[in-house]
Amino acid sequence: MSTPMKNERGVELIIALLITALLTVTVMEFFFTAEVDTRMTRNSLHGLQASLMARSGIALGEAFLLKDIDPTVDSFAEEWCPQVARRGESCRLDETNSQIVLPPNMRLRVEIFDEGGKLNINMTRPQNALQCAAMKTKRDPAKPGQLNEQWTDVLGNLMQSRGISEDRIEAIRDYWIAKCTIVWPDGATAGVPSPGPSPSVSPGTQIQKIDAYNFLSLDDLTRLPGGITTAELRRLRRVLTALPTTGAIFQRSVNANTAPPELLSAWFDGDADIDSYISAREAAPQKTLPTAGGSGSSAAGTKKPPAGGLALVSKYYRIRASAIVNVDPVTGRGGVARSAEMLVGRFPAPVARPAGSPPQWRISRINWLKEGGAALFRPEVEAATDGSSEELE
């Protein structure tokens, strides 16, 4: 008969301690997982709140655009804009100008950019058979070209000022030439019109529907053979845009009240007092265009810009909104951030209104451009309420 083991109570104690340790680890793992899940849920909720706030900021920007009471001029110096930023190129809405009131752990900032103040890349394309014919022939440098060629020259000036090769302009011109097929009245087509430096184009001459080949975004320029690179495009986004060019919604000119100074200088090729015009438009919306050799007045004897190149109104705006939720009320840092962008068109509403009454507008949402983090709360933007920072990507 076997002898019973001694110190059995010691073994039981060890087993009890192992079970207790295992239960402790299990409970701690459960609480850790529960805490992680709670934080993830909280962050997901804050992210959703920030996204909805950013989209609400888009709607807020649209509401401010609808407050414009003067349809003859568009400027950020008008009463509807509470704060001008980025050297007069955007309108800012946030808590600093009392337009947005939120709990201390939330922040929202909205900026409205005027896309009509930029050079629309699609304005470089020929609009009719005459412009198509002129583009297909060697233009006389001593004579002013068609409006699309003038804007092509302006784009070349802007590229040159940023150290971008002139070959990029030729790539854009070659693209339009390849898409520009002239259809003669008898139905025949020709790649090249009648010879001569100034080809004559019959009134019955047409071109194929070239607006089907418009650039839908600036990124399309990087896909052209020998076209603009991504790095070069980044240096041009502040002065360049891609907008529709169909019918009444075609932005056929650049708004001189919001155009960057270098764009105005490139249009006049340095032959204008742009600084005086910029100073004047910062104080009040300008109702006259800048002129070569003048300061924006239309006095007799001053050289006026070519018809159709510049205007005083805009049709397209880009609204950017950034929201942060769960910000530290003391430091103002931390939290979950989201941003949203929308390209919108603002057009007069087709309704009759009494004489002297404010205009009625309609807003058309063109497309969402992008979403990201706290784009408008970056340190360089926070420190640049006067607009000294460069345009954000």
PDB file of C-alpha atoms in Angstrom, residues 47-224:
ATOM      1  CA  GLY A  47     -13.991  61.709 -36.507  1.00  0.00           C
ATOM      2  CA  LEU A  48     -17.608  61.524 -37.660  1.00  0.00           C
ATOM      3  CA  GLN A  49     -18.409  64.730 -35.783  1.00  0.00           C
ATOM      4  CA  ALA A  50     -15.407  66.480 -37.334  1.00  0.00           C
ATOM      5  CA  SER A  51     -16.394  65.297 -40.834  1.00  0.00           C
ATOM      6  CA  LEU A  52     -19.958  66.528 -40.374  1.00  0.00           C
ATOM      7  CA  MET A  53     -18.700  69.843 -38.993  1.00  0.00           C
ATOM      8  CA  ALA A  54     -16.381  70.285 -41.983  1.00  0.00           C
ATOM      9  CA  ARG A  55     -19.246  69.603 -44.374  1.00  0.00           C
ATOM     10  CA  SER A  56     -21.365  72.043 -42.403  1.00  0.00           C
ATOM     11  CA  GLY A  57     -18.576  74.554 -42.933  1.00  0.00           C
ATOM     12  CA  ILE A  58     -19.055  74.116 -46.684  1.00  0.00           C
ATOM     13  CA  ALA A  59     -22.730  74.986 -46.267  1.00  0.00           C
ATOM     14  CA  LEU A  60     -21.754  77.997 -44.133  1.00  0.00           C
ATOM     15  CA  GLY A  61     -19.450  79.249 -46.873  1.00  0.00           C
ATOM     16  CA  GLU A  62     -22.257  78.882 -49.406  1.00  0.00           C
ATOM     17  CA  ALA A  63     -24.557  80.891 -47.138  1.00  0.00           C
ATOM     18  CA  PHE A  64     -22.062  83.755 -47.023  1.00  0.00           C
ATOM     19  CA  LEU A  65     -21.733  83.717 -50.812  1.00  0.00           C
ATOM     20  CA  LEU A  66     -25.508  84.151 -51.025  1.00  0.00           C
ATOM     21  CA  LYS A  67     -25.277  87.345 -48.922  1.00  0.00           C
ATOM     22  CA  ASP A  68     -23.595  89.291 -51.734  1.00  0.00           C
ATOM     23  CA  ILE A  69     -25.853  92.259 -52.591  1.00  0.00           C
ATOM     24  CA  ASP A  70     -23.896  93.742 -55.516  1.00  0.00           C
ATOM     25  CA  PRO A  71     -24.040  91.600 -58.685  1.00  0.00           C
ATOM     26  CA  THR A  72     -21.809  94.004 -60.644  1.00  0.00           C
ATOM     27  CA  VAL A  73     -18.624  93.312 -58.687  1.00  0.00           C
ATOM     28  CA  ASP A  74     -17.190  90.379 -56.697  1.00  0.00           C
ATOM     29  CA  SER A  75     -14.547  91.049 -54.089  1.00  0.00           C
ATOM     30  CA  PHE A  76     -13.554  89.895 -50.637  1.00  0.00           C
ATOM     31  CA  ALA A  77     -13.606  93.557 -49.595  1.00  0.00           C
ATOM     32  CA  GLU A  78     -17.419  93.492 -49.784  1.00  0.00           C
ATOM     33  CA  GLU A  79     -19.537  93.514 -46.631  1.00  0.00           C
ATOM     34  CA  TRP A  80     -20.489  89.845 -46.859  1.00  0.00           C
ATOM     35  CA  CYS A  81     -16.879  88.811 -46.105  1.00  0.00           C
ATOM     36  CA  PRO A  82     -15.973  89.379 -42.415  1.00  0.00           C
ATOM     37  CA  GLN A  83     -12.189  88.820 -42.730  1.00  0.00           C
ATOM     38  CA  VAL A  84      -9.839  88.894 -45.709  1.00  0.00           C
ATOM     39  CA  ALA A  85      -6.879  86.477 -45.689  1.00  0.00           C
ATOM     40  CA  ARG A  86      -4.002  85.342 -47.918  1.00  0.00           C
ATOM     41  CA  ARG A  87      -3.156  88.715 -49.408  1.00  0.00           C
ATOM     42  CA  GLY A  88      -6.760  89.372 -50.325  1.00  0.00           C
ATOM     43  CA  GLU A  89      -7.241  86.015 -52.092  1.00  0.00           C
ATOM     44  CA  SER A  90      -9.662  84.379 -49.630  1.00  0.00           C
ATOM     45  CA  CYS A  91     -12.382  85.118 -47.106  1.00  0.00           C
ATOM     46  CA  ARG A  92     -11.988  83.526 -43.675  1.00  0.00           C
ATOM     47  CA  LEU A  93     -14.742  82.535 -41.257  1.00  0.00           C
ATOM     48  CA  ASP A  94     -13.906  81.344 -37.737  1.00  0.00           C
ATOM     49  CA  GLU A  95     -14.168  82.230 -34.053  1.00  0.00           C
ATOM     50  CA  THR A  96     -11.779  85.170 -34.385  1.00  0.00           C
ATOM     51  CA  ASN A  97     -14.322  87.169 -36.397  1.00  0.00           C
ATOM     52  CA  SER A  98     -17.309  85.939 -34.316  1.00  0.00           C
ATOM     53  CA  GLN A  99     -18.877  84.116 -37.271  1.00  0.00           C
ATOM     54  CA  ILE A 100     -18.576  80.665 -35.658  1.00  0.00           C
ATOM     55  CA  VAL A 101     -19.457  79.906 -32.026  1.00  0.00           C
ATOM     56  CA  LEU A 102     -18.679  76.387 -30.772  1.00  0.00           C
ATOM     57  CA  PRO A 103     -17.961  74.630 -27.432  1.00  0.00           C
ATOM     58  CA  PRO A 104     -14.373  75.143 -26.204  1.00  0.00           C
ATOM     59  CA  ASN A 105     -13.370  71.612 -27.254  1.00  0.00           C
ATOM     60  CA  MET A 106     -14.329  72.166 -30.899  1.00  0.00           C
ATOM     61  CA  ARG A 107     -12.928  74.367 -33.660  1.00  0.00           C
ATOM     62  CA  LEU A 108     -14.099  75.123 -37.191  1.00  0.00           C
ATOM     63  CA  ARG A 109     -12.486  77.324 -39.821  1.00  0.00           C
ATOM     64  CA  VAL A 110     -13.811  78.068 -43.298  1.00  0.00           C
ATOM     65  CA  GLU A 111     -12.035  79.789 -46.181  1.00  0.00           C
ATOM     66  CA  ILE A 112     -13.589  80.832 -49.491  1.00  0.00           C
ATOM     67  CA  PHE A 113     -11.266  81.118 -52.494  1.00  0.00           C
ATOM     68  CA  ASP A 114     -12.248  82.777 -55.754  1.00  0.00           C
ATOM     69  CA  GLU A 115     -11.470  80.380 -58.605  1.00  0.00           C
ATOM     70  CA  GLY A 116     -12.617  83.102 -60.996  1.00  0.00           C
ATOM     71  CA  GLY A 117      -9.551  85.086 -59.955  1.00  0.00           C
ATOM     72  CA  LYS A 118      -7.250  82.436 -61.428  1.00  0.00           C
ATOM     73  CA  LEU A 119      -6.289  81.626 -64.998  1.00  0.00           C
ATOM     74  CA  ASN A 120      -8.634  78.914 -66.231  1.00  0.00           C
ATOM     75  CA  ILE A 121      -6.423  76.510 -68.189  1.00  0.00           C
ATOM     76  CA  ASN A 122      -9.358  75.834 -70.515  1.00  0.00           C
ATOM     77  CA  MET A 123      -9.288  79.471 -71.645  1.00  0.00           C
ATOM     78  CA  THR A 124      -6.153  78.585 -73.606  1.00  0.00           C
ATOM     79  CA  ARG A 125      -8.163  76.395 -75.975  1.00  0.00           C
ATOM     80  CA  PRO A 126      -9.631  77.775 -79.232  1.00  0.00           C
ATOM     81  CA  GLN A 127     -13.296  78.707 -78.891  1.00  0.00           C
ATOM     82  CA  ASN A 128     -14.183  78.988 -82.581  1.00  0.00           C
ATOM     83  CA  ALA A 129     -12.900  78.298 -86.084  1.00  0.00           C
ATOM     84  CA  LEU A 130     -11.028  81.604 -86.281  1.00  0.00           C
ATOM     85  CA  GLN A 131      -9.059  80.874 -83.113  1.00  0.00           C
ATOM     86  CA  CYS A 132      -8.503  77.310 -84.257  1.00  0.00           C
ATOM     87  CA  ALA A 133      -7.128  78.496 -87.592  1.00  0.00           C
ATOM     88  CA  ALA A 134      -4.887  81.065 -85.922  1.00  0.00           C
ATOM     89  CA  MET A 135      -3.482  78.455 -83.557  1.00  0.00           C
ATOM     90  CA  LYS A 136      -2.680  76.085 -86.420  1.00  0.00           C
ATOM     91  CA  THR A 137      -0.657  78.735 -88.258  1.00  0.00           C
ATOM     92  CA  LYS A 138       2.429  80.557 -87.119  1.00  0.00           C
ATOM     93  CA  ARG A 139       1.165  83.720 -85.450  1.00  0.00           C
ATOM     94  CA  ASP A 140       2.858  87.022 -86.220  1.00  0.00           C
ATOM     95  CA  PRO A 141       4.639  88.005 -82.953  1.00  0.00           C
ATOM     96  CA  ALA A 142       4.171  91.693 -83.789  1.00  0.00           C
ATOM     97  CA  LYS A 143       0.379  91.381 -83.817  1.00  0.00           C
ATOM     98  CA  PRO A 144      -1.884  90.522 -80.876  1.00  0.00           C
ATOM     99  CA  GLY A 145      -3.294  87.037 -81.132  1.00  0.00           C
ATOM    100  CA  GLN A 146      -6.739  85.716 -80.359  1.00  0.00           C
ATOM    101  CA  LEU A 147      -7.836  85.791 -76.726  1.00  0.00           C
ATOM    102  CA  ASN A 148      -6.956  82.139 -76.134  1.00  0.00           C
ATOM    103  CA  GLU A 149      -3.443  82.789 -77.483  1.00  0.00           C
ATOM    104  CA  GLN A 150      -3.099  85.815 -75.213  1.00  0.00           C
ATOM    105  CA  TRP A 151      -3.953  83.675 -72.194  1.00  0.00           C
ATOM    106  CA  THR A 152      -1.456  81.096 -73.407  1.00  0.00           C
ATOM    107  CA  ASP A 153       1.166  83.844 -73.447  1.00  0.00           C
ATOM    108  CA  VAL A 154       0.154  84.874 -69.907  1.00  0.00           C
ATOM    109  CA  LEU A 155       0.544  81.283 -68.756  1.00  0.00           C
ATOM    110  CA  GLY A 156       3.980  81.266 -70.363  1.00  0.00           C
ATOM    111  CA  ASN A 157       4.914  84.414 -68.407  1.00  0.00           C
ATOM    112  CA  LEU A 158       3.770  82.788 -65.163  1.00  0.00           C
ATOM    113  CA  MET A 159       5.746  79.643 -65.894  1.00  0.00           C
ATOM    114  CA  GLN A 160       8.850  81.625 -66.756  1.00  0.00           C
ATOM    115  CA  SER A 161       8.590  83.570 -63.492  1.00  0.00           C
ATOM    116  CA  ARG A 162       8.571  80.250 -61.635  1.00  0.00           C
ATOM    117  CA  GLY A 163      11.490  78.775 -63.532  1.00  0.00           C
ATOM    118  CA  ILE A 164       9.375  76.339 -65.582  1.00  0.00           C
ATOM    119  CA  SER A 165      10.513  75.431 -69.094  1.00  0.00           C
ATOM    120  CA  GLU A 166       8.742  77.009 -72.071  1.00  0.00           C
ATOM    121  CA  ASP A 167       8.405  73.508 -73.520  1.00  0.00           C
ATOM    122  CA  ARG A 168       5.456  72.980 -71.153  1.00  0.00           C
ATOM    123  CA  ILE A 169       3.515  75.694 -72.982  1.00  0.00           C
ATOM    124  CA  GLU A 170       4.240  74.049 -76.317  1.00  0.00           C
ATOM    125  CA  ALA A 171       2.895  70.765 -74.931  1.00  0.00           C
ATOM    126  CA  ILE A 172      -0.409  72.462 -74.071  1.00  0.00           C
ATOM    127  CA  ARG A 173      -0.565  74.230 -77.445  1.00  0.00           C
ATOM    128  CA  ASP A 174       0.177  70.956 -79.265  1.00  0.00           C
ATOM    129  CA  TYR A 175      -2.615  69.273 -77.336  1.00  0.00           C
ATOM    130  CA  TRP A 176      -5.202  71.818 -78.499  1.00  0.00           C
ATOM    131  CA  ILE A 177      -3.908  71.762 -82.062  1.00  0.00           C
ATOM    132  CA  ALA A 178      -4.246  67.980 -82.152  1.00  0.00           C
ATOM    133  CA  LYS A 179      -7.872  68.225 -80.963  1.00  0.00           C
ATOM    134  CA  CYS A 180      -8.789  71.190 -83.192  1.00  0.00           C
ATOM    135  CA  THR A 181     -10.140  69.876 -86.512  1.00  0.00           C
ATOM    136  CA  ILE A 182     -11.670  72.460 -88.844  1.00  0.00           C
ATOM    137  CA  VAL A 183     -14.825  71.449 -90.715  1.00  0.00           C
ATOM    138  CA  TRP A 184     -15.331  73.446 -93.926  1.00  0.00           C
ATOM    139  CA  PRO A 185     -18.823  74.366 -95.190  1.00  0.00           C
ATOM    140  CA  ASP A 186     -18.797  71.540 -97.753  1.00  0.00           C
ATOM    141  CA  GLY A 187     -18.253  69.021 -94.969  1.00  0.00           C
ATOM    142  CA  ALA A 188     -14.606  68.356 -95.677  1.00  0.00           C
ATOM    143  CA  THR A 189     -12.092  68.561 -92.854  1.00  0.00           C
ATOM    144  CA  ALA A 190      -8.640  70.015 -92.811  1.00  0.00           C
ATOM    145  CA  GLY A 191      -5.894  69.878 -90.268  1.00  0.00           C
ATOM    146  CA  VAL A 192      -4.436  73.153 -91.518  1.00  0.00           C
ATOM    147  CA  PRO A 193      -6.461  76.112 -92.844  1.00  0.00           C
ATOM    148  CA  SER A 194      -5.686  78.215 -95.905  1.00  0.00           C
ATOM    149  CA  PRO A 195      -1.994  79.168 -96.061  1.00  0.00           C
ATOM    150  CA  GLY A 196      -0.743  82.561 -95.013  1.00  0.00           C
ATOM    151  CA  PRO A 197      -0.021  84.363 -91.732  1.00  0.00           C
ATOM    152  CA  SER A 198      -3.641  85.602 -91.506  1.00  0.00           C
ATOM    153  CA  PRO A 199      -5.862  82.806 -92.830  1.00  0.00           C
ATOM    154  CA  SER A 200      -9.355  83.741 -93.893  1.00  0.00           C
ATOM    155  CA  VAL A 201     -12.082  81.604 -92.333  1.00  0.00           C
ATOM    156  CA  SER A 202     -15.522  81.367 -93.912  1.00  0.00           C
ATOM    157  CA  PRO A 203     -18.498  82.186 -91.627  1.00  0.00           C
ATOM    158  CA  GLY A 204     -19.751  78.679 -92.330  1.00  0.00           C
ATOM    159  CA  THR A 205     -16.563  77.110 -91.082  1.00  0.00           C
ATOM    160  CA  GLN A 206     -16.904  75.152 -87.839  1.00  0.00           C
ATOM    161  CA  ILE A 207     -14.700  73.138 -85.558  1.00  0.00           C
ATOM    162  CA  GLN A 208     -15.441  69.814 -84.024  1.00  0.00           C
ATOM    163  CA  LYS A 209     -16.761  69.847 -80.448  1.00  0.00           C
ATOM    164  CA  ILE A 210     -13.472  70.590 -78.771  1.00  0.00           C
ATOM    165  CA  ASP A 211     -14.889  71.279 -75.302  1.00  0.00           C
ATOM    166  CA  ALA A 212     -15.176  67.496 -74.917  1.00  0.00           C
ATOM    167  CA  TYR A 213     -11.392  67.562 -74.512  1.00  0.00           C
ATOM    168  CA  ASN A 214     -11.324  70.202 -71.768  1.00  0.00           C
ATOM    169  CA  PHE A 215      -9.073  69.653 -68.779  1.00  0.00           C
ATOM    170  CA  LEU A 216     -11.351  68.496 -65.979  1.00  0.00           C
ATOM    171  CA  SER A 217      -8.663  69.094 -63.377  1.00  0.00           C
ATOM    172  CA  LEU A 218      -5.178  70.528 -63.237  1.00  0.00           C
ATOM    173  CA  ASP A 219      -3.800  67.049 -62.668  1.00  0.00           C
ATOM    174  CA  ASP A 220      -4.667  66.287 -66.307  1.00  0.00           C
ATOM    175  CA  LEU A 221      -1.801  68.579 -67.335  1.00  0.00           C
ATOM    176  CA  THR A 222       0.708  66.120 -65.899  1.00  0.00           C
ATOM    177  CA  ARG A 223      -0.513  63.415 -68.306  1.00  0.00           C
ATOM    178  CA  LEU A 224       0.357  65.334 -71.472  1.00  0.00           C
TER     179      LEU A 224
END
